[in-house]
Amino acid sequence: MLSDNVKLGDEHAPHRSLFNALGFTKDEMKKPMVGIVSSYNEIVPGHMNIDKIVEAVKLGVAEAGGMPVVFPAIAVCDGIAMGHIGMKYSLVTRDLIADSTECMAKAHQFDALVMVPNCDKNVPGLLMAAARVNVPTVFVSGGPMLAGHVHGKKTSLSSMFEAVGAKKAGNIDEKELNYFDEHTCPTCGSCSGMYTANSMNCLTEAIGMGLRGNGTIPAVYSERLRLAKMAGYAVMDMLKKNIRPRDIMTREAFMNALAVDMALGCSTNTMLHLPAIAHEAGVELNMEIANEVSDRTPNLCHLAPAGHTYMEDLNEAGGVYAVMNELSKKKLLDLDCMTVTGHTVGENIADVKNMNTEVIRPVEDPFMKEGGIAVLKGNIAPDTGVVKRSAVVPEMMVHEGPARVFDSEEDAIEAIYGGKIKPGDVVVIRYEGPKGGPGMREMLNPTSAIAGMGLGESVALITDGRFSGASRGASIGHVSPEAAVGGPIALIEEGDIIKIDIPANRLDVDVSDEVLASRKAKWQPKPAKVTEGYLARYEKMVTSGNRGAVLKIDN
């Protein structure tokens, strides 16, 4: 056992004295030491119940013969951080979480780990750490929030942001807005649509690092506590069998995750996180692969914001395993991949049934023949741009319109709420990428403002920033190279005609190569927005969005 490095032998008597100070008994010191990474805090609704999950995991580990030891991970609520400087500190926490968890696990020589994340950056950050540390590891999340109910209809956080736009447009009054904010988020848990947190928790199942139900069992269900105990049992079984994250997180597993991503219609943020996790596991996952997978993988689910079903509905329909079973009928998954259950994907999904074909369409009758995400290229995005195709209305799949150019999210919001954006326009928000932000802010406020003001079916938005999973419409993010490094998005001028063709995977500005070259010759980089603290260090090390915004000393 790794923990023998700090427990056995005369030379480790000082270490044992410190374990004695913690209250460990001699019998406990003989057991495998299992680190439980708790993302609990009192500011994130998706994390306020994690203390209960952690206690259940501890019980499961102890019952299975391990010694559970809890240590923390930070978490940011993207909803609370949205629309102000706080959003610069969201994506950047992914690397802090990975780094700090690696440090704790290695410093204290844990034999195994149970990760208890929930919201957007904790899941990928802890998956990155799991790949680095590579001791037996199981994930069990805090679970999704139940849908809200507004005037008898289910709803979620995206409708709350859109309600702000509706009030600005004069379509609802303050009383109605207040009714929305009191009824939209009714329980603890990660917000109830197929947003980034739920996307990543579902994909944790698809990769094989979480037990069945990890992504879909609601936070308030006691079934979630039973799952947590089972995670404790499972990690001890993995330890006995020596099954490690890199045995599970193979190239084939990531290809499975991409297929499930397309079928579920996940957040575009998965196109940042999957490459970053794969990178830590020693697997190259470029975004060109995403279109190959999307071309052959049908979109089977339209959860909010793409449709009117929610995580609780997906759970009742059979969850991620039911989606995977549908995909397996078309041989779209590698069924031989190992998982944390100690069984293969094929063994896990063999007897799972689709209990609601309105929530999970049969593979023969999908919502769309292609997957939910598309990667675009063109003279605006020579590397990549990403759009959640399943959340785009048909009339915006192909669109041309004049560019309305803004060098920050704040300037764009002011223009949208000021009535300066007209049907047909293409809003361009730049200098918000990983370096330019810094931190690659989510653009839920602008997309929600556009939708809330009745422009969602006529106005597109492109950015080198990113979008919340709650965004919908023709919202194209992750444009790479970003403006801060002189990418073509920096060269667009007010009134240029932008051409969007999602079926053809194209994103272009109707300007000649010669004119773009002339503009590039005159372009000058903007001064750094942040010159001290963590963000300044992040800006110097972060790579582009198409590379997962991973950190490297030499970009």
XYZ file of C-alpha atoms in Angstrom:
555
model
C 0.000 0.000 0.000
C 1.170 3.523 -0.747
C 0.211 4.619 2.740
C 2.793 2.198 4.150
C 5.294 4.884 3.076
C 4.030 7.011 5.959
C 2.954 4.311 8.417
C 5.384 1.386 8.625
C 8.891 1.041 10.035
C 10.909 2.765 12.720
C 11.792 5.622 10.398
C 8.094 6.472 10.116
C 7.444 6.585 13.854
C 7.223 10.422 13.630
C 4.533 10.030 10.968
C 2.632 7.602 13.180
C 2.774 10.068 16.035
C 0.964 12.571 13.842
C -1.655 9.979 12.922
C -2.040 9.375 16.659
C -2.621 13.102 17.020
C -5.468 12.721 14.515
C -7.027 10.024 16.657
C -6.164 7.059 14.432
C -6.135 3.716 16.224
C -3.529 1.022 15.548
C -6.156 -1.030 13.698
C -7.085 1.929 11.520
C -3.446 2.480 10.618
C -3.327 -1.061 9.231
C -6.138 -0.323 6.776
C -5.835 1.262 3.315
C -6.088 5.036 3.630
C -8.772 6.405 1.288
C -8.843 10.128 0.613
C -12.310 11.596 0.141
C -12.137 14.868 -1.740
C -15.045 16.969 -0.525
C -16.195 19.980 -2.552
C -18.616 21.016 0.195
C -19.183 24.702 0.827
C -22.002 27.061 1.806
C -22.005 29.365 -1.240
C -22.715 26.944 -4.107
C -26.248 25.406 -4.209
C -24.806 22.349 -5.942
C -22.409 21.794 -3.043
C -24.441 22.580 0.065
C -25.506 18.920 0.392
C -22.097 17.386 -0.266
C -21.378 17.026 3.449
C -24.162 14.405 3.558
C -22.709 12.644 0.485
C -19.258 12.590 2.077
C -20.573 11.039 5.302
C -22.210 8.279 3.249
C -18.991 7.675 1.308
C -17.047 7.459 4.585
C -19.458 4.840 5.865
C -19.143 2.812 2.662
C -15.344 2.930 2.748
C -15.227 1.953 6.435
C -17.702 -0.902 5.977
C -15.565 -2.227 3.116
C -12.405 -2.219 5.245
C -10.811 1.135 4.478
C -9.836 4.153 6.561
C -11.639 7.211 5.120
C -9.932 10.606 5.429
C -11.597 13.789 4.139
C -9.861 16.788 2.593
C -11.367 19.749 0.689
C -11.565 21.140 -2.829
C -12.748 24.647 -3.687
C -15.775 25.370 -5.888
C -17.194 28.431 -7.671
C -20.882 28.854 -8.496
C -20.944 29.990 -12.118
C -24.437 31.413 -11.714
C -23.391 33.687 -8.853
C -20.101 34.550 -10.591
C -21.875 35.381 -13.866
C -21.826 38.844 -15.430
C -19.080 40.500 -13.385
C -15.365 40.107 -12.620
C -16.122 36.921 -10.699
C -16.600 34.981 -13.947
C -12.905 35.490 -14.715
C -12.291 33.262 -11.693
C -14.452 30.345 -12.814
C -12.587 28.338 -15.472
C -9.266 29.086 -13.813
C -10.316 27.140 -10.710
C -10.271 23.905 -12.732
C -6.473 23.937 -12.612
C -6.345 25.021 -8.976
C -8.593 22.089 -8.082
C -6.478 19.639 -10.070
C -3.212 20.977 -8.685
C -4.283 21.137 -5.034
C -5.837 17.659 -5.127
C -2.685 16.229 -6.688
C -0.630 17.909 -3.951
C -2.777 16.542 -1.132
C -2.960 13.018 -2.562
C 0.763 12.746 -3.247
C 1.903 14.456 -0.048
C -0.097 12.124 2.173
C 0.272 8.910 0.136
C -3.387 7.944 -0.110
C -4.011 4.417 -1.372
C -7.247 5.358 -3.135
C -9.546 8.342 -3.628
C -13.251 9.085 -3.820
C -13.962 12.393 -5.542
C -17.133 14.237 -4.499
C -17.603 17.152 -6.905
C -20.716 18.616 -8.483
C -20.464 21.917 -10.307
C -18.798 23.028 -13.483
C -15.046 23.080 -12.812
C -14.883 20.586 -9.957
C -15.754 17.582 -12.080
C -13.126 18.157 -14.800
C -10.587 19.438 -12.272
C -10.912 16.305 -10.167
C -10.887 14.050 -13.239
C -7.620 15.735 -14.236
C -6.241 15.072 -10.759
C -7.407 11.452 -10.863
C -5.491 10.893 -14.095
C -2.342 12.454 -12.619
C -2.378 10.655 -9.271
C -3.552 7.359 -10.807
C -4.597 5.499 -7.682
C -7.964 3.642 -7.601
C -10.589 6.389 -7.762
C -14.395 6.611 -7.918
C -16.529 9.713 -8.545
C -19.861 10.421 -6.867
C -21.368 13.860 -7.415
C -23.753 15.903 -5.303
C -26.501 15.428 -7.907
C -28.747 17.714 -9.956
C -31.353 20.150 -8.675
C -35.022 19.414 -9.224
C -36.646 21.587 -11.875
C -38.399 24.737 -10.753
C -42.088 25.383 -11.368
C -43.290 28.709 -12.742
C -47.011 29.030 -13.507
C -47.398 25.274 -13.679
C -44.476 24.667 -16.014
C -41.092 23.146 -15.211
C -38.210 25.555 -15.526
C -34.518 26.054 -14.751
C -31.850 28.702 -14.379
C -31.679 29.614 -18.082
C -35.280 30.853 -17.970
C -34.342 33.005 -14.982
C -31.610 34.802 -16.941
C -33.949 35.178 -19.928
C -36.597 36.690 -17.651
C -34.195 39.581 -16.988
C -34.104 40.273 -20.735
C -37.883 40.033 -20.887
C -38.210 42.665 -18.159
C -35.702 44.942 -19.926
C -37.833 44.612 -23.068
C -40.962 45.508 -21.101
C -42.557 42.098 -21.602
C -42.841 41.332 -17.865
C -42.921 43.533 -14.770
C -40.917 43.460 -11.548
C -43.529 41.366 -9.750
C -43.276 38.668 -12.420
C -39.470 38.779 -12.310
C -39.585 38.321 -8.547
C -41.947 35.374 -8.988
C -39.381 33.783 -11.318
C -36.482 34.236 -8.907
C -38.482 32.702 -6.038
C -39.580 29.593 -7.970
C -36.824 28.738 -10.458
C -34.237 27.025 -8.230
C -36.234 25.053 -5.623
C -33.646 22.670 -4.148
C -29.956 22.099 -3.624
C -28.035 20.513 -6.497
C -26.458 21.446 -9.806
C -28.865 23.484 -11.967
C -31.479 21.202 -13.467
C -30.854 21.451 -17.228
C -28.151 19.840 -19.351
C -25.742 22.572 -18.329
C -22.017 22.094 -17.824
C -22.130 20.545 -14.346
C -24.697 17.925 -15.293
C -23.008 17.372 -18.645
C -19.703 16.568 -16.973
C -21.290 14.384 -14.285
C -23.079 12.402 -17.008
C -19.879 12.092 -19.020
C -18.106 10.797 -15.911
C -20.433 7.800 -16.191
C -19.721 7.528 -19.928
C -15.949 7.594 -19.388
C -16.361 4.906 -16.746
C -15.278 6.850 -13.654
C -18.705 7.093 -11.980
C -21.349 4.567 -10.980
C -24.733 4.407 -12.680
C -26.849 7.409 -11.700
C -23.896 9.646 -10.855
C -25.050 12.236 -13.381
C -28.812 12.024 -12.971
C -30.059 10.986 -9.505
C -31.436 14.228 -8.006
C -29.523 15.750 -5.119
C -32.495 15.535 -2.759
C -33.185 11.823 -3.319
C -32.053 9.371 -0.651
C -30.955 7.190 -3.576
C -28.036 9.621 -3.879
C -26.880 8.654 -0.361
C -27.099 4.973 -1.257
C -25.019 5.690 -4.361
C -22.407 7.394 -2.176
C -22.134 4.323 0.057
C -21.795 2.163 -3.057
C -18.968 4.433 -4.226
C -17.167 3.658 -0.974
C -17.606 -0.063 -1.568
C -16.539 0.281 -5.203
C -13.277 2.079 -4.500
C -12.233 -0.642 -2.067
C -13.018 -3.270 -4.696
C -10.941 -1.319 -7.222
C -8.077 -1.236 -4.735
C -8.199 -5.024 -4.362
C -8.261 -5.483 -8.148
C -5.727 -2.671 -8.747
C -7.982 -0.897 -11.263
C -6.668 2.625 -11.772
C -7.933 5.739 -13.596
C -5.558 5.313 -16.524
C -6.864 1.764 -16.982
C -10.297 3.347 -17.438
C -9.565 6.729 -19.068
C -8.281 5.349 -22.357
C -8.673 6.795 -25.828
C -11.615 4.438 -26.389
C -13.282 5.709 -23.213
C -12.969 9.315 -24.370
C -14.450 8.378 -27.726
C -17.362 6.829 -25.817
C -17.705 10.073 -23.860
C -17.803 12.113 -27.076
C -20.533 9.871 -28.474
C -22.625 10.193 -25.294
C -21.934 13.952 -25.342
C -23.439 14.197 -28.825
C -26.411 12.001 -27.931
C -27.240 13.976 -24.769
C -26.697 17.418 -26.307
C -24.247 18.476 -23.619
C -22.788 21.895 -22.887
C -20.162 23.256 -25.299
C -17.858 23.462 -22.268
C -17.304 19.729 -22.656
C -15.197 20.661 -25.673
C -12.851 22.442 -23.250
C -12.872 19.874 -20.492
C -12.634 16.554 -22.330
C -9.368 17.503 -24.120
C -7.915 18.793 -20.830
C -8.799 15.581 -18.964
C -7.514 13.457 -21.856
C -4.271 15.432 -21.842
C -3.683 14.463 -18.199
C -4.413 10.818 -19.053
C -1.870 10.878 -21.873
C -4.517 10.811 -24.612
C -4.585 13.342 -27.463
C -8.134 14.517 -28.166
C -8.310 17.198 -30.859
C -11.548 18.895 -31.762
C -11.586 17.654 -35.357
C -12.472 14.268 -33.871
C -15.639 15.804 -32.407
C -17.180 16.378 -35.840
C -16.314 12.855 -36.927
C -18.139 11.498 -33.879
C -21.010 13.956 -34.316
C -21.512 12.983 -37.958
C -22.244 9.383 -37.008
C -23.952 9.910 -33.626
C -27.628 10.918 -33.430
C -28.881 13.430 -30.884
C -31.314 11.537 -28.634
C -32.089 14.075 -25.875
C -33.343 17.651 -25.816
C -32.982 18.623 -22.185
C -33.213 22.259 -21.093
C -32.198 24.667 -22.505
C -32.644 22.838 -25.830
C -36.033 21.425 -24.833
C -38.536 21.057 -22.028
C -37.220 18.031 -20.163
C -34.928 18.097 -17.147
C -32.401 15.964 -15.309
C -35.051 14.293 -13.163
C -36.819 13.239 -16.376
C -33.607 11.772 -17.792
C -33.071 9.892 -14.532
C -36.572 8.388 -14.613
C -36.106 7.413 -18.268
C -33.081 5.273 -17.402
C -30.298 7.841 -17.213
C -26.973 7.805 -18.999
C -26.860 4.009 -19.198
C -30.142 3.991 -21.133
C -28.689 6.503 -23.600
C -25.577 4.335 -23.919
C -27.707 1.264 -24.515
C -29.471 3.046 -27.376
C -26.108 4.013 -28.902
C -24.848 0.458 -28.590
C -27.623 -0.702 -30.941
C -25.794 1.150 -33.742
C -22.367 -0.019 -32.516
C -21.423 3.552 -31.583
C -19.625 2.615 -28.350
C -16.632 0.513 -27.416
C -18.260 -1.963 -25.042
C -14.974 -3.459 -23.844
C -13.843 -0.406 -21.866
C -13.241 -1.041 -18.141
C -15.181 1.003 -15.557
C -15.152 1.656 -11.812
C -17.714 -1.113 -11.356
C -15.015 -3.644 -12.187
C -17.074 -4.557 -15.236
C -16.974 -3.382 -18.843
C -19.304 -0.838 -20.414
C -21.080 -3.645 -22.241
C -21.683 -5.566 -19.033
C -22.928 -2.424 -17.255
C -25.544 -1.476 -19.862
C -26.638 -4.954 -20.994
C -30.035 -5.044 -19.272
C -30.816 -1.310 -19.135
C -34.059 -0.211 -20.778
C -35.224 3.126 -22.138
C -38.255 3.896 -19.962
C -39.422 7.029 -21.790
C -38.894 7.424 -25.521
C -40.002 11.061 -25.391
C -37.082 11.925 -23.101
C -34.553 9.536 -24.665
C -35.426 9.061 -28.307
C -34.796 5.584 -29.757
C -31.634 5.551 -31.838
C -33.764 4.852 -34.928
C -35.898 7.979 -34.308
C -33.560 10.715 -32.989
C -34.159 14.429 -32.595
C -31.353 14.942 -35.126
C -29.262 12.574 -37.221
C -26.115 14.386 -36.059
C -24.821 15.012 -32.572
C -25.683 17.942 -30.338
C -22.359 19.788 -30.739
C -20.651 21.016 -33.906
C -17.112 22.327 -34.357
C -16.897 25.111 -36.956
C -13.946 26.369 -38.978
C -13.388 29.226 -41.395
C -11.475 32.441 -41.815
C -12.785 33.680 -38.443
C -11.881 30.415 -36.718
C -8.918 28.768 -38.487
C -8.529 26.432 -35.492
C -12.063 25.989 -34.144
C -15.329 27.468 -32.959
C -17.956 25.454 -31.068
C -21.764 25.588 -31.109
C -24.454 23.588 -29.300
C -26.269 22.634 -32.497
C -29.129 20.942 -30.649
C -30.101 24.286 -29.041
C -30.189 26.280 -32.320
C -33.547 26.924 -33.989
C -33.752 25.668 -37.613
C -33.942 29.159 -39.134
C -30.576 30.094 -37.589
C -28.630 27.043 -38.779
C -27.560 29.126 -41.775
C -27.338 32.863 -41.201
C -25.716 35.962 -42.674
C -25.691 39.336 -41.008
C -23.693 42.442 -40.177
C -21.132 42.236 -37.395
C -21.789 44.270 -34.249
C -18.364 44.302 -32.650
C -17.609 44.617 -28.923
C -14.319 44.238 -27.086
C -15.914 43.132 -23.818
C -19.020 41.394 -22.507
C -20.075 44.535 -20.634
C -20.158 46.661 -23.808
C -22.249 44.024 -25.590
C -24.753 43.775 -22.732
C -25.177 47.562 -22.691
C -25.928 47.539 -26.420
C -28.383 44.632 -26.195
C -30.326 46.102 -23.299
C -30.158 49.521 -24.970
C -32.065 48.236 -27.977
C -29.117 48.735 -30.347
C -29.077 45.135 -31.617
C -31.513 44.462 -34.452
C -32.865 41.273 -36.044
C -30.279 39.787 -38.388
C -27.258 41.151 -36.521
C -24.280 39.015 -35.497
C -22.925 40.111 -32.107
C -19.139 39.649 -31.892
C -17.656 39.653 -28.379
C -13.864 39.370 -28.353
C -10.880 39.745 -26.039
C -12.709 37.385 -23.654
C -10.698 34.221 -24.420
C -8.429 32.295 -22.039
C -5.692 34.935 -22.337
C -7.766 37.951 -23.303
C -10.272 37.679 -20.450
C -8.237 36.402 -18.821
C -10.211 33.359 -17.795
C -12.578 32.858 -20.766
C -15.781 34.118 -19.214
C -19.125 32.472 -19.929
C -21.546 34.596 -21.940
C -24.871 33.537 -20.421
C -25.865 37.141 -19.771
C -25.642 38.244 -23.434
C -27.254 35.081 -24.822
C -30.061 35.277 -22.264
C -30.536 38.977 -22.950
C -30.854 38.247 -26.680
C -33.385 35.467 -26.034
C -35.284 37.407 -23.383
C -35.696 40.399 -25.680
C -37.206 38.247 -28.415
C -34.142 38.142 -30.673
C -33.152 34.504 -30.129
C -34.454 33.432 -33.540
C -32.824 36.246 -35.504
C -29.537 37.269 -33.833
C -26.342 35.199 -33.611
C -23.417 35.644 -31.223
C -19.776 34.639 -31.706
C -17.003 34.986 -29.155
C -13.539 33.813 -28.206
C -15.024 33.377 -24.747
C -17.331 30.519 -23.906
C -20.959 29.838 -23.077
C -22.766 28.428 -20.109
C -24.542 25.166 -20.757
C -27.657 27.241 -20.074
C -27.098 29.273 -23.244
C -29.197 28.522 -26.300
C -29.472 29.885 -29.814
C -26.840 30.463 -32.501
C -24.123 31.015 -29.922
C -20.663 30.137 -31.213
C -17.837 30.168 -28.702
C -14.220 29.079 -28.195
C -13.228 30.884 -31.412
C -9.547 30.111 -31.849
C -7.050 31.668 -32.219
C -8.451 34.250 -29.821
C -8.310 38.013 -30.312
C -5.639 38.534 -27.644
C -3.073 36.678 -29.763
C -4.127 38.339 -33.020
C -6.625 35.725 -34.171
C -8.888 36.734 -37.080
C -11.768 37.520 -34.712
C -9.663 40.571 -33.712
C -9.748 41.788 -37.320
C -13.527 41.909 -37.783
C -14.889 45.425 -38.213
C -18.330 46.844 -37.542
C -20.661 46.019 -40.428
C -18.606 43.178 -41.933
C -20.915 40.418 -43.137
C -20.584 37.264 -41.034
C -21.567 33.955 -42.642
C -22.612 31.090 -40.376
C -23.313 27.670 -41.875
C -23.662 25.133 -39.063
C -24.580 22.146 -41.285
C -21.397 22.796 -43.297
C -19.350 23.483 -40.130
C -18.328 26.931 -41.424
C -17.793 30.335 -39.770
C -16.527 33.094 -42.046
C -16.375 36.843 -42.505
C -17.064 38.028 -46.060
C -13.752 39.854 -46.388
C -10.912 38.957 -48.750
C -7.671 37.407 -47.558
C -5.847 40.522 -48.760
C -7.994 42.840 -46.632
C -7.602 40.596 -43.590
C -3.830 40.555 -44.115
C -3.808 44.360 -44.316
C -5.789 44.611 -41.082
C -3.480 42.109 -39.400
C -0.432 44.205 -40.314
C -1.972 47.160 -38.468
C -3.212 45.169 -35.464
C -1.658 45.847 -32.069
C -2.162 43.683 -28.965
C -4.128 45.220 -26.138
C -2.527 45.732 -22.711
C -3.164 42.924 -20.222
C -6.390 43.488 -18.284
C -4.941 41.949 -15.106
C -1.323 42.437 -14.022
C -1.153 40.769 -10.609
C -2.375 37.726 -8.721
C -3.446 34.324 -9.977
C -5.121 35.620 -13.146
C -1.893 37.303 -14.282
C -0.001 34.013 -13.889
C -2.828 32.127 -15.599
C -2.784 34.500 -18.588
C 0.909 33.840 -19.175
C 0.540 30.034 -19.097
C -2.855 29.220 -20.604
C -3.221 27.723 -24.089
C -6.058 28.379 -26.535
C -9.611 27.107 -26.218
C -9.191 24.505 -28.947
C -6.445 22.890 -26.837
C -8.664 22.718 -23.762
C -7.210 25.894 -22.203
C -4.646 23.745 -20.402
C -1.666 25.366 -18.705
C 1.797 25.119 -20.191
C 5.008 26.982 -19.476
C 5.752 27.204 -23.210
C 2.608 27.919 -25.225
